[in-house]
mmCIF file of C-alpha atoms in Angstrom:
data_model
loop_
_atom_site.group_PDB
_atom_site.id
_atom_site.type_symbol
_atom_site.label_atom_id
_atom_site.label_comp_id
_atom_site.label_asym_id
_atom_site.label_seq_id
_atom_site.Cartn_x
_atom_site.Cartn_y
_atom_site.Cartn_z
ATOM 1 C CA MET T 1340 59.081 43.019 35.477
ATOM 2 C CA THR T 1341 56.097 42.259 33.386
ATOM 3 C CA ASP T 1342 55.219 39.185 35.157
ATOM 4 C CA GLN T 1343 55.128 40.967 38.163
ATOM 5 C CA ARG T 1344 52.691 43.686 37.166
ATOM 6 C CA SER T 1345 50.608 41.271 34.679
ATOM 7 C CA PRO T 1346 48.065 39.749 37.580
ATOM 8 C CA ARG T 1347 47.674 43.274 38.797
ATOM 9 C CA ILE T 1348 46.422 44.317 35.249
ATOM 10 C CA TYR T 1349 43.899 41.627 35.143
ATOM 11 C CA TRP T 1350 42.687 42.180 38.396
ATOM 12 C CA GLY T 1351 42.239 45.792 37.563
ATOM 13 C CA VAL T 1352 40.165 44.951 34.614
ATOM 14 C CA GLN T 1353 37.677 42.879 36.872
ATOM 15 C CA VAL T 1354 37.168 45.521 39.571
ATOM 16 C CA LEU T 1355 36.516 47.963 36.718
ATOM 17 C CA LEU T 1356 34.138 45.617 35.206
ATOM 18 C CA LEU T 1357 32.577 44.857 38.715
ATOM 19 C CA SER T 1358 32.463 48.619 39.412
ATOM 20 C CA SER T 1359 30.960 49.791 36.181
ATOM 21 C CA ILE T 1360 28.037 47.002 36.317
ATOM 22 C CA VAL T 1361 27.014 48.040 39.967
ATOM 23 C CA ALA T 1362 26.995 51.668 38.767
ATOM 24 C CA TRP T 1363 25.036 50.684 35.558
ATOM 25 C CA ALA T 1364 22.261 48.692 37.802
ATOM 26 C CA TYR T 1365 22.046 51.773 39.881
ATOM 27 C CA LEU T 1366 21.881 54.472 37.417
ATOM 28 C CA ASP T 1367 20.007 52.804 34.514
ATOM 29 C CA PRO T 1368 16.242 52.249 35.058
ATOM 30 C CA GLN T 1369 15.956 49.644 32.414
ATOM 31 C CA PHE T 1370 19.104 47.626 33.831
ATOM 32 C CA GLY T 1371 16.947 44.855 35.522
ATOM 33 C CA LEU T 1372 14.654 44.295 32.428
ATOM 34 C CA PHE T 1373 17.575 44.281 30.219
ATOM 35 C CA ALA T 1374 19.346 41.564 32.116
ATOM 36 C CA ASP T 1375 16.469 39.633 32.519
ATOM 37 C CA SER T 1376 15.878 39.639 28.398
ATOM 38 C CA LEU T 1377 19.797 38.550 27.645
ATOM 39 C CA ASN T 1378 18.162 35.155 26.290
ATOM 40 C CA LEU T 1379 16.323 36.988 23.493
ATOM 41 C CA PRO T 1380 17.803 37.357 20.007
ATOM 42 C CA LEU T 1381 20.605 40.576 19.267
ATOM 43 C CA LYS T 1382 18.093 42.136 17.177
ATOM 44 C CA ILE T 1383 15.184 42.141 19.512
ATOM 45 C CA LEU T 1384 17.602 43.429 22.480
ATOM 46 C CA ALA T 1385 18.736 46.176 20.397
ATOM 47 C CA SER T 1386 15.591 47.492 19.145
ATOM 48 C CA GLN T 1387 13.983 47.459 22.887
ATOM 49 C CA PHE T 1388 17.103 48.353 24.681
ATOM 50 C CA GLY T 1389 19.425 50.162 22.261
ATOM 51 C CA VAL T 1390 22.655 49.382 20.582
ATOM 52 C CA SER T 1391 24.830 51.096 23.496
ATOM 53 C CA ARG T 1392 23.487 48.746 25.872
ATOM 54 C CA LEU T 1393 23.919 45.746 23.870
ATOM 55 C CA VAL T 1394 27.311 46.871 23.303
ATOM 56 C CA ALA T 1395 27.978 47.451 26.954
ATOM 57 C CA GLY T 1396 26.662 43.760 27.809
ATOM 58 C CA ALA T 1397 28.983 42.445 25.157
ATOM 59 C CA VAL T 1398 32.009 43.940 26.410
ATOM 60 C CA VAL T 1399 31.351 42.747 29.724
ATOM 61 C CA ALA T 1400 30.478 39.173 28.388
ATOM 62 C CA VAL T 1401 33.736 38.842 26.968
ATOM 63 C CA LEU T 1402 36.236 40.574 29.291
ATOM 64 C CA ALA T 1403 34.938 39.115 32.469
ATOM 65 C CA PRO T 1404 35.418 35.574 31.689
ATOM 66 C CA ALA T 1405 38.510 35.988 29.470
ATOM 67 C CA THR T 1406 40.343 37.885 31.944
ATOM 68 C CA MET T 1407 39.274 35.534 34.675
ATOM 69 C CA LEU T 1408 40.384 32.743 32.717
ATOM 70 C CA ARG T 1409 43.980 34.193 32.302
ATOM 71 C CA LEU T 1410 44.252 34.472 36.080
ATOM 72 C CA LEU T 1411 43.477 30.714 36.280
ATOM 73 C CA VAL T 1412 45.447 29.834 33.613
ATOM 74 C CA GLY T 1413 48.369 31.625 35.232
ATOM 75 C CA MET T 1414 47.774 29.742 38.686
ATOM 76 C CA ALA T 1415 48.865 26.818 37.190
ATOM 77 C CA GLY T 1416 51.753 28.335 35.415
ATOM 78 C CA PRO T 1417 55.362 29.089 36.219
ATOM 79 C CA SER T 1418 54.852 32.764 37.476
ATOM 80 C CA ARG T 1419 55.049 32.992 41.446
ATOM 81 C CA THR T 1420 53.082 36.308 40.809
ATOM 82 C CA PHE T 1421 50.176 34.249 39.622
ATOM 83 C CA ARG T 1422 50.605 31.527 42.330
ATOM 84 C CA SER T 1423 50.930 33.391 45.255
ATOM 85 C CA LEU T 1424 49.021 33.261 48.436
ATOM 86 C CA GLY T 1425 47.935 36.641 47.958
ATOM 87 C CA ALA T 1426 46.684 36.233 44.104
ATOM 88 C CA LEU T 1427 44.916 33.441 45.365
ATOM 89 C CA LEU T 1428 42.814 35.609 47.810
ATOM 90 C CA VAL T 1429 42.311 38.295 45.171
ATOM 91 C CA ILE T 1430 40.862 35.595 42.714
ATOM 92 C CA THR T 1431 38.643 34.025 45.527
ATOM 93 C CA THR T 1432 37.513 37.524 46.102
ATOM 94 C CA LEU T 1433 36.717 38.388 42.607
ATOM 95 C CA VAL T 1434 34.768 35.138 42.202
ATOM 96 C CA GLY T 1435 32.624 36.069 45.309
ATOM 97 C CA LEU T 1436 31.832 39.756 44.049
ATOM 98 C CA TRP T 1437 30.512 38.151 40.750
ATOM 99 C CA CYS T 1438 28.762 35.826 42.519
ATOM 100 C CA GLY T 1439 27.061 38.578 44.716
ATOM 101 C CA LEU T 1440 26.455 40.824 41.856
ATOM 102 C CA ALA T 1441 24.687 38.109 40.120
ATOM 103 C CA VAL T 1442 22.468 37.519 43.117
ATOM 104 C CA GLY T 1443 22.313 41.111 44.001
ATOM 105 C CA HIS T 1444 21.729 43.229 41.065
ATOM 106 C CA PRO T 1445 18.006 43.325 41.602
ATOM 107 C CA THR T 1446 18.679 45.007 44.945
ATOM 108 C CA ILE T 1447 21.271 47.632 43.259
ATOM 109 C CA SER T 1448 18.637 48.282 40.602
ATOM 110 C CA TRP T 1449 15.614 48.650 43.475
ATOM 111 C CA LEU T 1450 17.854 51.230 45.392
ATOM 112 C CA GLY T 1451 18.816 53.130 42.325
ATOM 113 C CA LYS T 1452 14.735 53.249 41.733
ATOM 114 C CA ARG T 1453 14.203 54.852 45.147
ATOM 115 C CA ALA T 1454 17.055 57.166 44.499
ATOM 116 C CA ARG T 1455 15.359 59.081 41.658
ATOM 117 C CA MET T 1456 11.899 58.664 42.890
ATOM 118 C CA VAL T 1457 13.133 60.530 46.136
ATOM 119 C CA GLY T 1458 13.514 63.656 43.541
ATOM 120 C CA ARG T 1459 9.760 63.008 42.425
ATOM 121 C CA VAL T 1460 8.236 62.917 45.919
ATOM 122 C CA ASP T 1461 7.678 66.808 45.366
ATOM 123 C CA GLN T 1462 5.688 66.339 42.033
ATOM 124 C CA LEU T 1463 3.637 63.631 43.639
ATOM 125 C CA GLU T 1464 2.812 65.297 46.657
ATOM 126 C CA SER T 1465 1.215 68.064 44.814
ATOM 127 C CA ILE T 1466 -1.111 65.648 42.664
ATOM 128 C CA ALA T 1467 -1.849 63.718 46.365
ATOM 129 C CA ARG T 1468 -2.725 67.125 48.025
ATOM 130 C CA SER T 1469 -5.685 67.624 45.420
ATOM 131 C CA LEU T 1470 -6.937 63.904 46.100
ATOM 132 C CA ARG T 1471 -6.853 64.330 49.634
ATOM 133 C CA GLU T 1472 -8.729 67.340 49.648
ATOM 134 C CA ASP T 1473 -11.218 66.108 47.049
ATOM 135 C CA TRP T 1474 -11.285 62.285 46.210
ATOM 136 C CA PRO T 1475 -13.494 61.848 43.088
ATOM 137 C CA ARG T 1476 -16.961 60.267 43.105
ATOM 138 C CA GLN T 1477 -17.408 59.586 39.364
ATOM 139 C CA ASP T 1478 -15.583 59.720 36.288
ATOM 140 C CA GLY T 1479 -14.139 62.939 35.320
ATOM 141 C CA GLU T 1480 -11.093 65.135 34.677
ATOM 142 C CA ILE T 1481 -8.496 66.777 37.165
ATOM 143 C CA ALA T 1482 -5.794 69.233 36.083
ATOM 144 C CA GLU T 1483 -2.829 67.218 37.789
ATOM 145 C CA LEU T 1484 -4.050 63.968 36.189
ATOM 146 C CA GLY T 1485 -6.264 64.547 33.099
ATOM 147 C CA PRO T 1486 -9.204 62.633 32.379
ATOM 148 C CA TYR T 1487 -10.003 59.368 34.293
ATOM 149 C CA MET T 1488 -12.426 56.621 35.244
ATOM 150 C CA ALA T 1489 -13.416 55.881 38.659
ATOM 151 C CA TYR T 1490 -14.179 52.435 40.007
ATOM 152 C CA PRO T 1491 -16.093 50.698 41.411
ATOM 153 C CA PHE T 1492 -19.137 52.795 40.371
ATOM 154 C CA GLY T 1493 -20.618 54.832 43.418
ATOM 155 C CA GLN T 1494 -17.724 54.594 45.782
ATOM 156 C CA PRO T 1495 -14.899 54.640 43.797
ATOM 157 C CA SER T 1496 -11.309 53.775 45.396
ATOM 158 C CA THR T 1497 -9.469 53.255 41.832
ATOM 159 C CA LEU T 1498 -8.953 56.002 39.191
ATOM 160 C CA ILE T 1499 -8.110 54.728 35.955
ATOM 161 C CA LEU T 1500 -5.897 57.606 33.830
ATOM 162 C CA LEU T 1501 -6.945 57.996 30.409
ATOM 163 C CA THR T 1502 -3.742 59.872 29.476
ATOM 164 C CA PRO T 1503 -1.467 59.241 32.423
ATOM 165 C CA PRO T 1504 0.806 62.157 33.300
ATOM 166 C CA GLN T 1505 4.357 61.982 32.885
ATOM 167 C CA LEU T 1506 6.703 62.706 36.173
ATOM 168 C CA THR T 1507 9.856 62.993 34.062
ATOM 169 C CA ARG T 1508 10.965 63.645 30.547
ATOM 170 C CA ASP T 1509 12.404 60.014 30.326
ATOM 171 C CA GLY T 1510 8.717 58.862 30.200
ATOM 172 C CA THR T 1511 8.093 57.837 33.757
ATOM 173 C CA SER T 1512 4.183 58.474 34.320
ATOM 174 C CA VAL T 1513 1.189 57.223 36.554
ATOM 175 C CA SER T 1514 -1.305 54.795 35.256
ATOM 176 C CA ALA T 1515 -3.736 54.387 38.060
ATOM 177 C CA VAL T 1516 -4.508 55.840 41.672
ATOM 178 C CA GLU T 1517 -5.561 53.629 44.630
ATOM 179 C CA ARG T 1518 -7.352 55.136 47.726
ATOM 180 C CA THR T 1519 -7.380 52.705 50.727
ATOM 181 C CA ASP T 1520 -9.648 52.669 53.880
ATOM 182 C CA SER T 1521 -6.913 54.214 55.877
ATOM 183 C CA GLY T 1522 -6.706 57.358 53.507
ATOM 184 C CA ALA T 1523 -3.540 56.257 51.637
ATOM 185 C CA LEU T 1524 -2.991 57.135 48.368
ATOM 186 C CA LEU T 1525 -1.240 54.503 45.934
ATOM 187 C CA PHE T 1526 0.222 55.794 42.511
ATOM 188 C CA GLN T 1527 1.090 52.870 39.949
ATOM 189 C CA LEU T 1528 3.838 53.944 37.915
ATOM 190 C CA SER T 1529 4.402 53.380 34.385
ATOM 191 C CA GLY T 1530 6.536 53.746 31.595
ATOM 192 C CA ILE T 1531 10.430 53.263 32.170
ATOM 193 C CA GLU T 1532 9.786 53.197 35.957
ATOM 194 C CA GLY T 1533 6.766 50.796 35.679
ATOM 195 C CA SER T 1534 5.795 47.896 37.629
ATOM 196 C CA ASP T 1535 6.123 49.744 40.794
ATOM 197 C CA TRP T 1536 4.268 51.855 42.880
ATOM 198 C CA ALA T 1537 5.082 55.234 44.715
ATOM 199 C CA GLU T 1538 2.682 55.653 47.639
ATOM 200 C CA TRP T 1539 1.565 58.271 50.259
ATOM 201 C CA HIS T 1540 0.398 56.801 53.818
ATOM 202 C CA PRO T 1541 -0.710 58.952 56.835
ATOM 203 C CA GLU T 1542 0.656 58.058 60.233
ATOM 204 C CA SER T 1543 -1.633 55.647 61.211
ATOM 205 C CA SER T 1544 -0.656 53.656 57.956
ATOM 206 C CA LEU T 1545 2.072 51.681 56.028
ATOM 207 C CA PRO T 1546 2.075 49.638 52.811
ATOM 208 C CA GLN T 1547 0.709 46.513 52.762
ATOM 209 C CA SER T 1548 -1.013 43.751 50.728
ATOM 210 C CA PHE T 1549 -4.317 44.897 49.142
ATOM 211 C CA LYS T 1550 -7.310 44.579 47.062
ATOM 212 C CA GLY T 1551 -7.873 47.057 44.270
ATOM 213 C CA GLY T 1552 -10.775 48.628 43.548
ATOM 214 C CA LEU T 1553 -11.187 46.365 40.217
ATOM 215 C CA GLY T 1554 -10.950 43.548 42.608
ATOM 216 C CA ASP T 1555 -7.286 42.707 41.601
ATOM 217 C CA LEU T 1556 -5.062 41.640 44.580
ATOM 218 C CA HIS T 1557 -1.663 42.816 45.232
ATOM 219 C CA GLN T 1558 0.697 41.071 47.398
ATOM 220 C CA LEU T 1559 3.253 43.039 49.111
ATOM 221 C CA SER T 1560 7.083 42.082 48.065
ATOM 222 C CA ALA T 1561 9.173 44.986 49.312
ATOM 223 C CA LYS T 1562 8.958 48.620 50.464
ATOM 224 C CA LEU T 1563 11.488 51.612 50.820
ATOM 225 C CA PRO T 1564 10.653 54.829 52.349
ATOM 226 C CA LEU T 1565 11.193 58.176 50.462
ATOM 227 C CA GLY T 1566 10.430 60.816 53.241
ATOM 228 C CA HIS T 1567 7.320 62.652 54.231
ATOM 229 C CA GLY T 1568 5.074 59.937 54.424
ATOM 230 C CA TRP T 1569 6.049 58.223 50.822
ATOM 231 C CA TYR T 1570 7.139 54.974 50.070
ATOM 232 C CA LEU T 1571 8.600 53.203 46.991
ATOM 233 C CA VAL T 1572 6.401 49.763 47.194
ATOM 234 C CA ARG T 1573 6.815 46.557 45.097
ATOM 235 C CA TYR T 1574 4.250 43.892 45.040
ATOM 236 C CA ALA T 1575 4.380 40.162 43.766
ATOM 237 C CA GLY T 1576 2.803 40.478 40.600
ATOM 238 C CA GLN T 1577 -0.891 41.179 40.086
ATOM 239 C CA LEU T 1578 -2.534 38.154 41.718
ATOM 240 C CA GLN T 1579 -5.638 36.419 40.802
ATOM 241 C CA ARG T 1580 -9.008 38.280 41.195
ATOM 242 C CA GLU T 1581 -11.177 37.293 43.838
ATOM 243 C CA PRO T 1582 -13.971 35.442 42.382
ATOM 244 C CA SER T 1583 -17.442 37.446 42.552
ATOM 245 C CA ALA T 1584 -20.149 35.834 44.410
ATOM 246 C CA GLY T 1585 -22.512 33.927 42.470
#
């Protein structure tokens, strides 16, 4: 009886771990950065991401290979429940799911960020509304944004925010705003949701690669609609600035 049920126990642990990691990647804004930083010393990981994330990662790192190894060892043993065709199909499926998760977890995190940003569109819209009505012409201060510096001088298209306003209690804020020739407003996110942009575009405009007001080039990498003309946008890093004339 034990032999008949034991492979199902390990299958269940594997499915539970896979489901937990998918939920973690979707819900936790810092999952991607944590996954990319696993080569750092434990003390640094704990200080940057907290002990709870470190413990969760350790549990996965121990249980996932241990239970998979037990299933593989069982296939070489005498138990028919481990060596059946159904068991082989389950193991193959589990290996495929782990491979898919290893490759696809950035996409899961990206979709999770989109879900969170949808709930912040109203707040961003209230800021964008005032900028659409009256785009600043010089350094100053706006109630919704606080003090800012406007670049380039004379005909500014970039506002550098000196005290970035927070969108949420978790620390998501806006560090800069770009205005394109089409009238689109591009909000650079910082804090826990940093490295991406929340952008409003008029009907005739879509997110695309652009040169900022400081001469910095941004190459479009991905975009997701948030509704009402808003998009979550990712650029492939800040590219090298164009050389100035002369």
